[in-house]
Amino acid sequence: MRPRLEDVAAHAGLSAKTVSRVLNNEPNVRESTRRRVAVSIEALDYLPNPSARSLAANRSFIVALLYDNPSPSYVMEVQTGVLQVCDSYSYGMMAQPIDSSSADLVSRVAKLISSRRPDGLVLTPPITEHPGVIAELRTRDIPFTCISPREPDTFSGVALDETAASCDMVEHLVSLGHTSIAHIIGHPRHGGSELRLKGYAEGLARSGLLYRESLVLQGQFSYQSGVECAHRFLIAENRPTAIFAANDDMAAGVISTALEMGLRIPDDLSVCGFDDTPISRQVWPSITTIHQPCLDMGRIAATELFKIIHHNVKANMVLANYSLCVRASTGKPSTSGR
Amino acid sequence: MRPRLEDVAAHAGLSAKTVSRVLNNEPNVRESTRRRVAVSIEALDYLPNPSARSLAANRSFIVALLYDNPSPSYVMEVQTGVLQVCDSYSYGMMAQPIDSSSADLVSRVAKLISSRRPDGLVLTPPITEHPGVIAELRTRDIPFTCISPREPDTFSGVALDETAASCDMVEHLVSLGHTSIAHIIGHPRHGGSELRLKGYAEGLARSGLLYRESLVLQGQFSYQSGVECAHRFLIAENRPTAIFAANDDMAAGVISTALEMGLRIPDDLSVCGFDDTPISRQVWPSITTIHQPCLDMGRIAATELFKIIHHNVKANMVLANYSLCVRASTGKPSTSGR
DNA sequence: CTGTTAGCGCGTTCAC
DNA sequence: GTGAACGCGCTAACAG
């Protein structure tokens, strides 16, 4: 059988409680005692039983990551980041995919919490948008942090200045000489879509360009929606010289459509995306995009969460850094063209 | 406070043990009693405390998914499948990324098992290849199943007939008229690479074509390795008319390189991949590939695992179905060309 | 078929 | 600074 706390205590010639104190980094233990315990733990190869700990302490030592995102790379990166931090706190992480459009989302989340009893949650878009879920968590007073919520001011966690990033992207296009820049909006239920659209508009304004309805279409963040919107833009009389899609998947759709139509990228059309997902590096030409540090964001969200769980400190909303990745899909508009 | 088992028992006018029996679907309970318990559980909105259950039953009710795979979509799909099955058994799942090339892999796995104490494990490539890990699990007598192990006969879990699939792919190319078909091998530490190479060779043999060393290069499953191998193939005197990459990422690299060089796909070069990952649908032209049902494979691996954990039944090696997805990147070789 | 007793391994309360 | 007794909520072994 495995050694128990009691065995460690016997080995060290101490009481179980003292060993427990050492294990949980509690104060009021002499440093020399601490050492003796550490030696015995090592000697017996002792590891605490998580169930017993949880039962007695009335905590699960588990964090839940809630997601409902079609992008596997996004979820994987965030998950990896959260896991890293959880590991460092000897916490477990449970990945919880959940259909955020289902009518009984709130009761599902409630059930999930009741059955698994996580000590805290990390929420990702678009679950961060759901007022019912937020209300439920706040009512139950269960710690949580958000990644990229629509209104960062009212949450703890991490966000990106997506508006500024989009603005930068537009200015990049303008600096290349583009004046007819189209935008494909992201999924309507993701706060990011709105912020990126806002940044697009701001970028135009700053450059003295007009925001034109005809140059903006609603997408869904999916490759297919990129294809469809691109088609509509590109068969138009006066097609834009650049298309800024609100994410990389849609940008890839734009590229496919353009190539299919025989256009050259970036000579006939510049294309850019957002997120810096693997696809932006794996299509030809490679896509100019905004790097979103998902791994870091997962780490930060978890770190902020542990401030609440562990240190009983108030968590903050941290702003992560983005960067513009200029690649092969953007260039000067051809003077000939059209 | 939450209701406990005892409260349910009191409400139903029964003993705690009887309620416990119902909860765990044990036999020797009258059907009418079962109903009474169910009613009380419903009435009190009772949910068992997982820690207490685990402690008393000496089981964690948790399954661990071990992975070390660069493809986020692969891991996500498998994870989703495993999660679905775990949910249906009221089990939790812990995702456990682990560096399979680290020297102390075995001790890491051992530690992971000792600290989290999962009731079973699902192993994915390339961890399935590691004899030390397998030995450790067998020594500890902890249930596990494998997804796509190199030698399916000696494991339980799920596999694909990757050799047959590769063979089919080659025959597809041959049927289009190709006679000069190159292959890019996958990562050397993945069993699949070997099987796919074998299928490539078989496909050639069946079609009466010669296996030529000069038409086979070692890749790494990465986009970049696809780019490099493609370059070497395409600058050759007698370049192949088709390149079969052992996965989609490498195929995407081949496509980029070919387009960069001004080749038309599939007119000047046919390209195909393996896995049917999202990228195969999101590049232009879309990639002909083999569909690997990762979600199902995750489900199957978990289902087989629960045969051992729950039913104490022997698990099997299940063969999942693949299918050939013919898309836009393969076609007849142009008679003009070259 | 059902109930009783004991204990899983740890943290908490309070005493010293 | 340290220790003893108790209880967390549930299941196992046995009795009936």
XYZ file of C-alpha atoms (C1' of nucleotides) in Angstrom:
708
model
C 0.000 0.000 0.000
C 0.906 3.644 -0.449
C 2.317 5.557 2.482
C -0.103 7.849 4.244
C 0.360 11.080 6.082
C 0.468 9.077 9.293
C 3.339 6.977 7.990
C 5.318 10.052 7.174
C 4.613 11.387 10.643
C 5.791 8.148 12.273
C 8.909 8.109 10.151
C 9.706 11.661 11.175
C 8.713 11.178 14.783
C 6.045 13.867 14.523
C 2.313 14.120 14.499
C 0.206 13.900 11.378
C -0.928 17.444 11.823
C 2.589 18.791 11.694
C 3.254 16.968 8.466
C 0.025 18.354 7.126
C 1.187 21.825 8.042
C 4.364 21.384 6.104
C 2.525 19.980 3.124
C 0.214 22.952 2.977
C 2.892 25.535 3.624
C 1.228 26.677 6.770
C 3.082 28.943 9.172
C 4.015 28.038 12.733
C 6.418 25.243 11.926
C 10.088 25.407 12.871
C 12.375 25.336 9.903
C 14.241 22.320 11.240
C 10.951 20.449 11.610
C 10.063 21.344 8.076
C 13.276 19.746 6.932
C 12.716 16.566 8.889
C 9.315 16.211 7.277
C 10.719 16.837 3.829
C 13.286 14.102 4.363
C 10.652 11.599 5.443
C 8.399 12.474 2.530
C 11.277 11.882 0.202
C 12.281 8.668 1.929
C 8.822 7.150 1.758
C 8.079 8.587 -1.673
C 4.919 10.021 -0.235
C 2.295 11.751 -2.316
C -0.907 13.040 -0.753
C -4.183 11.434 -1.704
C -6.126 14.078 -3.608
C -9.540 12.679 -2.721
C -8.809 12.712 0.975
C -7.438 16.187 0.735
C -10.447 17.391 -1.171
C -12.879 15.769 1.169
C -11.328 17.141 4.297
C -10.538 20.576 2.941
C -13.797 20.877 1.049
C -11.948 21.947 -2.092
C -11.493 20.016 -5.311
C -8.070 21.341 -6.289
C -9.431 21.472 -9.781
C -9.928 24.315 -12.228
C -12.368 24.015 -15.096
C -11.731 25.495 -18.522
C -14.960 26.238 -20.344
C -14.853 26.568 -24.094
C -16.995 26.510 -27.170
C -14.725 27.596 -29.920
C -14.446 26.178 -33.399
C -10.715 26.824 -33.590
C -8.793 23.822 -32.280
C -5.509 25.698 -32.185
C -7.009 28.464 -30.086
C -8.452 26.095 -27.544
C -5.339 23.941 -27.443
C -3.077 26.896 -26.798
C -5.245 28.342 -24.094
C -5.606 24.914 -22.520
C -1.859 24.402 -22.537
C -1.311 27.724 -20.834
C -3.917 27.062 -18.185
C -2.512 23.589 -17.597
C 0.990 24.930 -17.059
C -0.152 27.243 -14.315
C -2.400 24.624 -12.740
C 0.538 22.234 -12.633
C 2.651 24.761 -10.846
C -0.012 24.998 -8.157
C -0.491 21.226 -8.037
C -3.965 21.736 -9.314
C -5.783 19.641 -11.869
C -7.566 21.063 -14.881
C -10.720 19.765 -16.466
C -11.484 20.743 -20.040
C -15.181 21.376 -20.439
C -16.499 21.894 -23.934
C -19.989 23.259 -23.803
C -22.479 24.372 -26.405
C -22.832 28.058 -25.714
C -25.841 28.430 -27.971
C -27.936 25.839 -26.176
C -31.005 27.144 -24.419
C -30.127 25.472 -21.107
C -26.548 26.703 -21.017
C -26.892 28.119 -17.539
C -28.292 24.948 -16.049
C -25.584 22.949 -17.764
C -22.918 25.119 -16.269
C -24.646 24.874 -12.923
C -24.731 21.106 -13.141
C -21.131 20.991 -14.162
C -20.145 23.043 -11.144
C -22.284 21.019 -8.804
C -21.000 17.711 -9.992
C -17.309 18.470 -10.473
C -17.056 21.268 -7.939
C -14.100 23.083 -9.449
C -12.444 25.656 -7.208
C -12.482 28.090 -10.095
C -13.229 28.541 -13.765
C -11.536 30.041 -16.789
C -14.019 31.267 -19.368
C -13.265 31.731 -23.043
C -15.248 33.500 -25.752
C -18.078 33.303 -26.524
C -19.051 31.940 -23.114
C -17.706 35.150 -21.629
C -20.598 36.905 -23.371
C -23.352 35.035 -21.643
C -24.942 37.155 -18.906
C -26.769 34.177 -17.438
C -23.602 32.207 -16.911
C -21.814 35.175 -15.383
C -24.732 35.817 -13.077
C -24.802 32.193 -12.008
C -21.124 32.198 -11.165
C -21.387 35.426 -9.249
C -24.406 34.220 -7.321
C -22.600 31.065 -6.302
C -19.584 33.170 -5.502
C -17.277 30.838 -7.369
C -13.987 32.340 -8.594
C -13.595 32.805 -12.326
C -11.578 34.752 -14.850
C -12.313 35.589 -18.457
C -10.265 35.574 -21.605
C -11.174 38.377 -23.998
C -14.570 39.366 -22.625
C -16.532 41.970 -24.543
C -16.237 44.477 -21.734
C -12.893 43.946 -20.062
C -13.543 46.592 -17.426
C -16.111 44.545 -15.590
C -14.135 41.287 -15.416
C -10.875 39.831 -14.214
C -8.649 37.885 -16.538
C -6.892 38.852 -19.704
C -7.683 40.703 -22.899
C -6.051 42.118 -25.959
C -6.581 45.593 -27.292
C -8.219 44.189 -30.362
C -9.454 47.558 -31.457
C -5.950 49.003 -31.483
C -4.644 45.913 -33.249
C -7.246 46.195 -35.994
C -6.510 49.837 -36.302
C -2.835 49.020 -36.765
C -3.700 46.534 -39.425
C -5.674 49.087 -41.395
C -2.841 51.558 -41.084
C -0.466 48.903 -42.396
C -2.667 48.540 -45.458
C -2.965 52.266 -45.882
C 0.786 52.654 -45.625
C 1.095 50.267 -48.549
C -1.115 52.555 -50.580
C -4.522 50.961 -50.208
C -7.556 53.188 -50.128
C -10.284 50.676 -50.815
C -10.148 48.317 -47.856
C -12.931 45.873 -47.123
C -13.695 44.157 -43.836
C -15.321 40.843 -43.029
C -16.827 40.881 -39.561
C -16.438 37.882 -37.270
C -19.091 35.810 -35.579
C -21.809 38.050 -34.169
C -21.790 36.316 -30.778
C -18.071 36.984 -30.186
C -17.220 40.280 -28.579
C -13.993 40.345 -30.535
C -15.885 40.802 -33.776
C -17.274 44.073 -32.577
C -13.922 45.335 -31.307
C -12.167 44.419 -34.521
C -14.822 46.136 -36.570
C -14.441 49.197 -34.399
C -10.689 49.122 -34.950
C -11.256 48.844 -38.682
C -13.442 51.917 -38.596
C -10.949 53.810 -36.459
C -8.106 52.882 -38.760
C -10.010 54.269 -41.723
C -10.900 57.423 -39.860
C -7.321 58.045 -38.811
C -6.210 57.697 -42.388
C -8.884 60.015 -43.614
C -10.721 57.268 -45.463
C -14.466 56.897 -45.596
C -16.213 53.999 -43.871
C -18.412 52.521 -46.562
C -21.208 50.047 -45.866
C -20.557 48.349 -49.152
C -17.096 47.386 -47.989
C -18.242 45.563 -44.868
C -19.857 42.146 -44.759
C -20.926 39.910 -41.915
C -18.936 36.671 -41.608
C -18.973 33.836 -39.091
C -15.279 33.319 -38.352
C -15.443 30.232 -40.590
C -13.432 29.529 -43.716
C -16.654 29.094 -45.653
C -17.988 32.481 -44.611
C -14.705 33.978 -45.816
C -15.217 32.321 -49.178
C -18.715 33.671 -49.495
C -17.947 37.221 -48.464
C -14.876 37.334 -50.687
C -16.924 36.233 -53.612
C -19.366 39.056 -53.074
C -16.586 41.585 -52.753
C -14.664 40.381 -55.736
C -17.416 40.186 -58.315
C -18.370 43.770 -57.558
C -17.870 46.502 -60.118
C -15.285 48.299 -58.084
C -13.619 45.605 -56.071
C -11.490 46.546 -53.071
C -7.714 46.271 -53.314
C -7.488 44.836 -49.833
C -9.667 42.639 -47.642
C -9.177 42.569 -43.893
C -10.874 39.502 -42.450
C -11.536 39.428 -38.703
C -9.739 36.106 -38.335
C -7.319 33.874 -40.195
C -9.802 31.195 -41.196
C -11.862 33.742 -43.072
C -8.716 35.242 -44.564
C -7.815 31.788 -45.863
C -11.249 31.626 -47.450
C -10.648 34.970 -49.112
C -7.324 33.782 -50.492
C -8.808 30.602 -51.908
C -11.550 32.542 -53.607
C -9.175 35.094 -55.059
C -6.794 32.454 -56.403
C -9.724 30.539 -57.802
C -10.750 33.670 -59.692
C -7.270 34.020 -61.083
C -6.267 37.010 -59.015
C -2.701 37.357 -57.833
C -2.012 37.965 -54.161
C -0.871 40.492 -53.128
C -0.547 42.160 -56.558
C -4.234 42.167 -57.379
C -5.526 41.834 -53.850
C -4.023 42.157 -50.393
C -5.502 39.943 -47.707
C -5.021 39.957 -43.974
C -6.410 38.153 -40.991
C -6.258 38.120 -37.223
C -5.017 35.630 -34.575
C -1.850 34.212 -36.099
C -3.239 30.683 -36.081
C -1.212 27.957 -37.826
C -3.180 28.326 -41.025
C -1.870 31.833 -41.515
C 1.596 30.330 -41.907
C 0.541 27.290 -43.901
C -1.288 28.738 -46.859
C 0.265 30.338 -49.856
C 0.828 33.149 -49.769
C 1.304 33.300 -46.003
C -1.131 35.635 -44.322
C -0.361 38.994 -42.759
C -2.088 38.870 -39.399
C -2.142 39.977 -35.771
C -0.402 37.684 -33.359
C -2.609 36.846 -30.433
C -0.577 35.186 -27.650
C -3.119 32.509 -26.728
C -0.703 30.448 -24.681
C 0.219 33.453 -22.578
C -3.374 34.460 -22.296
C -4.228 31.033 -20.917
C -1.378 31.366 -18.456
C -2.432 34.838 -17.397
C -6.076 33.921 -16.979
C -5.084 30.993 -14.768
C -2.595 33.074 -12.801
C -5.226 35.689 -12.096
C -7.644 32.958 -11.093
C -5.197 31.601 -8.540
C -4.896 35.031 -7.028
C -8.493 34.598 -5.981
C -8.409 30.903 -5.158
C -5.137 30.754 -3.340
C -4.052 34.098 -2.145
C -7.496 35.502 -1.672
C -6.334 38.543 -3.511
C -8.377 40.509 -5.976
C -7.637 39.522 -9.570
C -7.035 42.062 -12.313
C -7.765 42.463 -15.960
C -4.414 42.119 -17.694
C -3.756 43.455 -21.151
C -1.750 41.037 -23.276
C 0.519 42.226 -26.052
C -0.319 41.749 -29.680
C 1.968 42.210 -32.638
C 1.542 42.737 -36.325
C 2.966 39.897 -38.420
C 3.589 41.171 -41.896
C 3.781 38.280 -44.303
C 3.289 37.622 -47.967
C -0.412 38.273 -48.454
C -0.211 42.054 -48.259
C 1.614 44.367 -50.585
C 1.246 47.478 -52.656
C -1.826 47.644 -54.832
C -0.865 47.174 -58.476
C -1.202 50.367 -60.488
C -2.180 48.409 -63.547
C -4.691 45.857 -62.204
C -8.409 46.316 -62.737
C -25.263 23.142 2.716
C -25.574 20.515 0.064
C -27.677 17.456 0.754
C -25.704 14.329 1.559
C -26.383 10.711 0.963
C -27.745 10.484 4.477
C -30.266 13.219 3.757
C -31.507 11.375 0.723
C -31.781 8.208 2.802
C -33.784 10.009 5.473
C -36.058 11.572 2.889
C -36.707 8.167 1.352
C -36.949 6.359 4.660
C -34.081 4.048 3.795
C -30.502 3.479 4.851
C -27.583 5.309 3.314
C -26.209 2.101 1.943
C -29.327 1.399 -0.057
C -29.180 4.828 -1.617
C -25.525 4.198 -2.385
C -26.505 0.952 -4.105
C -28.961 2.736 -6.317
C -26.452 5.428 -7.151
C -23.896 2.892 -8.235
C -26.311 0.718 -10.119
C -25.590 -2.225 -7.911
C -27.869 -5.273 -8.035
C -29.994 -6.532 -5.173
C -32.293 -3.569 -4.918
C -36.000 -3.878 -5.500
C -37.241 -1.862 -8.426
C -39.759 -0.012 -6.293
C -37.012 0.936 -3.830
C -34.924 2.196 -6.680
C -37.761 4.484 -7.677
C -38.237 5.823 -4.180
C -34.583 6.707 -4.070
C -34.728 8.337 -7.466
C -37.640 10.472 -6.326
C -35.787 11.624 -3.215
C -32.653 12.394 -5.164
C -34.690 14.491 -7.516
C -36.539 16.196 -4.698
C -33.397 17.174 -2.829
C -31.435 17.894 -5.993
C -28.750 15.613 -4.701
C -25.389 15.116 -6.389
C -22.756 12.866 -4.887
C -19.531 14.361 -3.619
C -16.813 13.059 -5.931
C -14.039 13.336 -3.364
C -15.920 11.300 -0.809
C -16.780 8.715 -3.416
C -13.204 8.496 -4.557
C -11.838 8.240 -1.078
C -14.201 5.530 0.020
C -14.150 3.568 -3.205
C -10.436 4.013 -3.747
C -11.019 5.115 -7.316
C -10.593 8.548 -8.821
C -13.369 8.353 -11.428
C -10.938 10.073 -13.712
C -9.383 9.065 -17.017
C -6.178 10.680 -18.237
C -5.528 11.463 -21.880
C -1.818 11.535 -22.643
C -0.697 13.387 -25.718
C 2.313 14.955 -27.329
C 1.178 15.836 -30.763
C 1.884 18.987 -32.709
C -1.493 18.931 -34.423
C -4.032 20.843 -32.360
C -6.950 19.605 -34.400
C -5.924 16.002 -33.869
C -5.641 16.379 -30.126
C -8.835 18.403 -29.860
C -10.858 15.852 -31.752
C -9.537 12.918 -29.810
C -10.069 14.801 -26.578
C -13.632 15.620 -27.511
C -14.344 11.978 -28.262
C -12.817 10.775 -25.018
C -14.702 13.440 -23.079
C -18.025 12.401 -24.568
C -17.592 8.839 -23.408
C -16.258 9.881 -20.005
C -19.299 12.073 -19.536
C -21.603 9.202 -20.286
C -19.936 7.220 -17.502
C -19.928 10.221 -15.156
C -16.181 10.158 -15.273
C -13.875 13.124 -15.462
C -11.081 13.466 -17.966
C -7.739 15.103 -17.411
C -5.768 16.226 -20.428
C -2.099 15.544 -19.892
C 0.328 16.959 -22.423
C 3.715 15.400 -21.965
C 7.004 15.711 -23.767
C 7.504 12.257 -25.188
C 11.091 12.911 -26.137
C 12.206 13.821 -22.647
C 14.669 11.451 -21.033
C 12.608 11.034 -17.882
C 9.340 10.346 -19.663
C 8.690 7.189 -17.683
C 9.187 8.806 -14.313
C 7.003 11.696 -15.377
C 4.223 9.353 -16.316
C 4.739 7.486 -13.074
C 4.496 10.680 -11.087
C 1.433 11.741 -12.974
C -0.247 8.461 -12.147
C 0.795 8.581 -8.530
C -0.374 12.092 -7.992
C -3.607 12.131 -9.984
C -4.375 8.420 -9.723
C -6.487 8.098 -12.838
C -8.493 4.886 -13.126
C -7.256 4.500 -16.682
C -5.348 6.127 -19.490
C -5.807 6.771 -23.177
C -2.504 6.961 -25.028
C -1.997 8.723 -28.334
C 0.940 8.591 -30.761
C 3.831 8.905 -30.299
C 3.524 7.992 -26.621
C 2.104 4.668 -27.732
C 5.548 3.931 -29.106
C 7.397 4.196 -25.843
C 8.229 0.761 -24.438
C 9.173 2.155 -21.057
C 5.814 3.833 -20.566
C 3.947 0.740 -21.654
C 6.006 -1.406 -19.314
C 5.359 0.961 -16.437
C 1.616 0.873 -17.001
C 1.585 -2.902 -17.273
C 3.690 -3.295 -14.143
C 1.326 -1.112 -12.177
C -1.562 -2.970 -13.732
C -3.350 0.243 -14.611
C -5.893 0.028 -17.432
C -5.018 1.792 -20.657
C -5.891 1.801 -24.336
C -3.957 3.073 -27.314
C -4.863 5.082 -30.363
C -2.938 4.024 -33.458
C -0.080 2.084 -31.863
C 2.649 0.838 -34.140
C 1.735 -2.785 -33.536
C -2.011 -2.925 -33.033
C -1.978 -6.636 -32.315
C -0.375 -6.266 -28.933
C -2.616 -3.496 -27.622
C -6.220 -2.644 -26.941
C -7.749 0.494 -28.337
C -8.308 1.655 -31.855
C -6.344 1.833 -35.056
C -6.736 2.570 -38.709
C -5.454 0.397 -41.496
C -3.067 3.127 -42.516
C -1.204 0.851 -44.863
C -4.328 0.028 -46.808
C -5.324 3.681 -46.835
C -1.962 4.749 -48.255
C -2.184 1.999 -50.791
C -5.602 3.301 -51.857
C -4.163 6.765 -52.208
C -1.423 5.573 -54.515
C -3.936 3.654 -56.575
C -6.022 6.811 -56.843
C -3.015 8.620 -58.270
C -2.215 5.748 -60.602
C -5.793 5.676 -61.821
C -5.391 9.317 -62.820
C -2.411 8.335 -64.929
C 0.496 9.100 -62.647
C 3.569 6.929 -62.859
C 6.093 9.109 -61.098
C 4.790 9.389 -57.548
C 6.914 10.693 -54.725
C 6.399 10.193 -51.019
C 7.310 12.290 -47.998
C 7.638 10.150 -44.895
C 6.224 11.337 -41.591
C 7.959 11.824 -38.280
C 10.299 8.915 -37.585
C 9.014 8.424 -34.063
C 5.420 7.947 -35.180
C 4.421 4.414 -36.075
C 2.012 5.790 -38.633
C 4.875 7.052 -40.750
C 6.146 3.545 -41.229
C 2.716 2.139 -42.047
C 2.010 4.876 -44.533
C 5.337 4.352 -46.220
C 4.595 0.660 -46.396
C 1.236 1.401 -47.996
C 2.936 3.688 -50.503
C 5.293 0.882 -51.469
C 2.454 -1.615 -51.695
C 0.432 0.703 -53.852
C 3.298 1.071 -56.282
C 3.886 -2.673 -56.344
C 0.238 -3.423 -57.042
C 0.289 -1.005 -59.924
C 3.455 -2.488 -61.297
C 5.473 0.633 -60.565
C 8.994 0.628 -59.258
C 9.794 1.876 -55.755
C 12.590 4.367 -56.263
C 14.713 5.734 -53.451
C 14.998 9.043 -55.209
C 11.263 9.522 -54.893
C 11.156 9.133 -51.127
C 12.282 11.735 -48.591
C 12.132 11.856 -44.836
C 9.835 14.534 -43.416
C 8.761 15.449 -39.881
C 4.995 15.832 -40.243
C 5.552 19.584 -40.144
C 4.594 22.145 -42.767
C 8.199 23.269 -42.976
C 9.464 19.758 -43.664
C 6.921 19.540 -46.471
C 8.283 22.748 -47.938
C 11.854 21.473 -47.835
C 11.156 18.048 -49.273
C 8.973 19.524 -52.003
C 11.739 21.867 -52.973
C 14.155 19.012 -53.374
C 11.694 17.026 -55.442
C 10.703 19.903 -57.663
C 14.088 21.230 -58.612
C 15.132 17.761 -59.764
C 15.755 17.028 -63.420
C 12.847 14.671 -63.687
C 10.397 15.905 -61.182
C 7.533 13.646 -60.109
C 4.006 14.373 -61.346
C 2.534 13.614 -57.955
C 3.667 13.967 -54.348
C 1.996 11.983 -51.623
C 2.805 13.498 -48.232
C 2.229 11.397 -45.140
C 0.078 14.086 -43.578
C -1.853 17.207 -44.500
C 0.536 19.719 -42.965
C 3.346 18.479 -45.169
C 1.002 18.416 -48.156
C 0.220 22.067 -47.501
C 3.940 22.747 -47.513
C 4.248 21.005 -50.855
C 1.446 23.087 -52.296
C 2.956 26.350 -51.121
C 6.281 25.435 -52.623
C 4.786 24.396 -55.914
C 2.693 27.550 -56.219
C 5.703 29.618 -55.282
C 7.589 28.008 -58.144
C 4.790 28.867 -60.510
C 3.479 25.351 -60.935
C -0.200 24.764 -61.391
C -1.956 22.254 -59.163
C -3.085 19.731 -60.155
C -2.134 20.328 -63.797
C 1.609 20.391 -63.259
C 1.666 18.555 -59.970
C -0.804 16.490 -58.005
C -0.516 16.634 -54.227
C -2.162 14.566 -51.563
C -2.015 14.242 -47.824
C -3.358 12.175 -44.976
C -5.644 12.843 -41.958
C -8.272 15.195 -43.333
C -7.350 17.930 -40.904
C -8.985 21.347 -41.336
C -6.080 22.659 -43.352
C -6.776 20.188 -46.128
C -10.062 21.999 -46.682
C -8.752 25.500 -46.151
C -5.950 25.799 -48.642
C -6.285 26.340 -52.330
C -6.526 24.026 -54.014
C -8.177 21.825 -51.385
C -6.164 18.715 -50.634
C -7.039 15.166 -51.590
C -6.506 13.185 -48.410
C -7.497 10.226 -46.245
C -10.151 10.932 -43.676
C -9.096 9.740 -40.266
C -12.060 9.766 -37.858
C -10.251 11.188 -34.846
C -13.400 11.975 -32.901
C -14.640 8.417 -33.296
C -11.232 7.076 -32.473
C -11.229 9.010 -29.225
C -14.677 7.649 -28.472
C -13.659 4.108 -29.268
C -10.460 4.249 -27.254
C -12.410 5.500 -24.251
C -15.164 2.952 -24.735
C -12.644 0.144 -24.804
C -10.985 1.574 -21.731
C -14.257 1.495 -19.815
C -14.664 -2.143 -20.701
C -11.667 -2.747 -18.490
C -12.393 -0.160 -15.829
C -16.076 -0.725 -15.420
C -17.117 -4.049 -16.742
C -13.892 -5.809 -16.042
C -14.079 -7.153 -19.537
C -11.175 -7.579 -21.874
C -10.793 -4.674 -24.277
C -10.223 -5.147 -27.980
C -8.317 -3.500 -30.748
C -10.954 -1.919 -32.935
C -10.310 -1.006 -36.543
C -11.768 2.385 -37.449
C -12.884 3.196 -40.964
C -10.994 5.534 -43.189
C -12.148 7.059 -46.432
C -10.501 8.653 -49.415
C -11.466 12.307 -49.859
C -10.804 13.278 -53.429
C -10.521 17.030 -53.679
C -8.958 19.594 -55.950
C -5.246 18.941 -55.506
C -5.113 15.764 -57.549
C -5.847 15.346 -61.220
C -4.525 13.914 -64.419
C -0.925 14.713 -65.179
C -0.738 17.216 -68.013
C 0.560 15.650 -71.215
C 2.208 18.906 -72.127
C 3.864 20.031 -68.878
C 7.577 19.491 -68.376
C -33.174 -7.524 -0.540
C -31.727 -4.184 3.233
C -29.299 -2.128 7.323
C -25.176 -1.663 10.634
C -20.565 -0.770 11.569
C -16.224 0.703 10.424
C -12.913 3.247 8.062
C -10.906 5.486 3.488
C -6.710 9.752 4.336
C -6.682 14.056 5.291
C -7.752 18.911 7.518
C -9.872 21.387 11.330
C -10.660 22.599 16.148
C -8.919 23.221 20.140
C -5.885 22.075 23.761
C -1.276 22.129 25.442
C 5.266 25.261 17.903
C 3.032 20.938 18.256
C -0.446 17.217 19.050
C -5.205 14.550 19.944
C -9.742 13.894 18.730
C -13.137 14.417 15.492
C -15.483 14.644 11.131
C -15.641 15.437 5.838
C -19.352 12.023 2.658
C -19.181 7.955 0.994
C -18.479 2.674 0.250
C -16.998 -2.151 1.951
C -17.708 -5.974 4.655
C -20.668 -8.250 6.984
C -24.924 -9.322 9.331
C -29.651 -10.131 9.055
